[in-house]
């Protein structure tokens, strides 16, 4: 169980990460729009977010959209971690229910799994 100061510290860390990721995502969207030949002044909300929606793309666009997708995923992870924090489930491994090492949480506050489970999960969902 996390102490109150710890909870507060992790919340601040996660919110800071969320802000940073949001900024990066906004930048990436501008870049992606440019790569796709769109009009950056037309607003950012109309950027297609999923490469699958776009058909064939040049590799530069693929890279850009890959980055954007990573960013979206990270933001979702941070949001989920904040949610776990509010529910009191933060810091516990979703797979084995054991506490996640503080050292790991310090580096990766949105970690869902302890180190050993993460190794298994990452192995199962190996990057493309
Ligand atoms: Zn575990």
Coordinates of C-alpha atoms and ligand atoms in Angstrom, one line a residue:
X1 CA 0.0 0.0 0.0
X2 CA 1.3 3.5 -0.8
X3 CA 1.5 6.1 1.8
X4 CA -0.3 9.4 1.1
X5 CA 2.9 11.4 0.3
X6 CA 3.9 8.6 -2.0
X7 CA 0.5 8.6 -3.7
X8 CA 0.8 12.4 -4.1
X9 CA 4.3 12.1 -5.5
X10 CA 3.3 9.5 -8.1
X11 CA 0.3 11.4 -9.1
X12 CA 2.4 14.5 -9.7
X13 CA 4.9 12.5 -11.6
X14 CA 2.2 10.9 -13.8
X15 CA 0.4 14.3 -14.4
X16 CA 3.7 15.8 -15.4
X17 CA 4.3 12.9 -17.8
X18 CA 0.8 13.3 -19.2
X19 CA 1.4 17.0 -19.8
X20 CA 4.7 16.3 -21.5
X21 CA 3.2 13.6 -23.7
X22 CA 0.3 15.8 -24.6
X23 CA 2.7 18.5 -25.8
X24 CA 4.8 15.9 -27.7
X25 CA 1.6 14.5 -29.3
X26 CA 0.5 18.0 -30.4
X27 CA 4.0 18.5 -32.0
X28 CA 3.8 15.2 -33.7
X29 CA 0.4 15.9 -35.1
X30 CA 1.7 19.0 -36.7
X31 CA 4.6 17.1 -38.2
X32 CA 2.3 14.3 -39.3
X33 CA 0.0 16.7 -41.0
X34 CA 3.0 18.2 -42.8
X35 CA 4.2 14.7 -43.8
X36 CA 0.7 13.9 -45.1
X37 CA 0.6 17.2 -47.1
X38 CA -2.3 18.5 -45.0
X39 CA -2.9 22.0 -43.9
X40 CA -1.6 22.6 -40.4
X41 CA -3.8 25.7 -40.0
X42 CA -6.9 23.6 -40.5
X43 CA -6.8 22.3 -37.0
X44 CA -5.3 19.2 -35.5
X45 CA -8.3 17.0 -34.9
X46 CA -8.6 15.7 -38.4
X47 CA -5.3 13.8 -38.5
X48 CA -6.0 10.1 -39.0
X49 CA -4.5 8.4 -36.0
X50 CA -4.2 4.9 -37.2
X51 CA -1.9 3.8 -40.0
X52 CA -4.4 1.2 -41.0
X53 CA -6.8 3.9 -42.0
X54 CA -4.5 5.4 -44.4
X55 CA -3.7 2.8 -46.9
X56 CA -0.2 2.8 -48.4
X57 CA 2.2 5.4 -47.0
X58 CA 5.7 6.5 -47.6
X59 CA 8.1 5.3 -45.0
X60 CA 8.5 8.8 -43.6
X61 CA 4.8 9.0 -43.0
X62 CA 4.9 5.5 -41.5
X63 CA 7.5 6.6 -39.0
X64 CA 5.6 9.7 -38.1
X65 CA 2.4 7.8 -37.6
X66 CA 4.2 5.1 -35.7
X67 CA 5.6 7.8 -33.3
X68 CA 2.1 9.3 -32.9
X69 CA 0.7 5.9 -32.2
X70 CA 3.3 5.2 -29.6
X71 CA 2.5 8.6 -28.0
X72 CA -1.2 7.8 -27.9
X73 CA -0.4 4.4 -26.3
X74 CA 1.8 6.0 -23.6
X75 CA -0.8 8.6 -22.9
X76 CA -3.3 5.8 -22.4
X77 CA -0.9 4.0 -20.1
X78 CA -0.3 7.1 -18.0
X79 CA -4.1 7.7 -17.8
X80 CA -4.6 4.1 -16.7
X81 CA -1.9 4.4 -14.1
X82 CA -3.6 7.5 -12.7
X83 CA -6.9 5.6 -12.6
X84 CA -5.2 2.7 -10.7
X85 CA -3.8 5.3 -8.3
X86 CA -7.3 6.6 -7.5
X87 CA -8.6 3.1 -7.1
X88 CA -5.7 2.1 -4.8
X89 CA -4.5 -0.5 -7.3
X90 CA -1.4 1.4 -8.2
X91 CA 2.0 -0.3 -7.8
X92 CA 0.6 -3.8 -7.9
X93 CA 1.4 -6.2 -10.8
X94 CA -1.7 -6.8 -12.9
X95 CA -0.5 -10.3 -13.7
X96 CA 0.7 -11.8 -10.4
X97 CA -0.7 -9.2 -7.9
X98 CA 2.6 -8.7 -6.2
X99 CA 3.9 -5.3 -5.5
X100 CA 6.0 -3.7 -8.2
X101 CA 9.5 -2.7 -7.0
X102 CA 9.7 1.0 -6.1
X103 CA 12.8 1.2 -8.1
X104 CA 10.8 0.2 -11.2
X105 CA 7.9 2.5 -10.4
X106 CA 10.4 5.4 -10.0
X107 CA 11.6 4.9 -13.6
X108 CA 8.3 3.8 -15.0
X109 CA 5.5 5.1 -12.9
X110 CA 2.9 3.7 -15.3
X111 CA 4.3 0.2 -15.2
X112 CA 1.5 -2.4 -15.1
X113 CA 3.6 -5.4 -14.3
X114 CA 6.5 -6.3 -12.1
X115 CA 9.8 -6.9 -13.7
X116 CA 9.5 -10.6 -14.2
X117 CA 5.9 -10.5 -15.5
X118 CA 6.8 -7.6 -17.8
X119 CA 9.5 -9.7 -19.3
X120 CA 7.0 -12.4 -20.1
X121 CA 4.3 -10.0 -21.4
X122 CA 6.9 -8.2 -23.5
X123 CA 8.0 -11.4 -24.9
X124 CA 4.4 -12.4 -25.8
X125 CA 3.7 -9.1 -27.5
X126 CA 7.0 -8.7 -29.2
X127 CA 7.3 -5.5 -31.2
X128 CA 6.6 -5.7 -34.9
Ligands
LIG1 ZN1 4.1 -9.8 -11.7

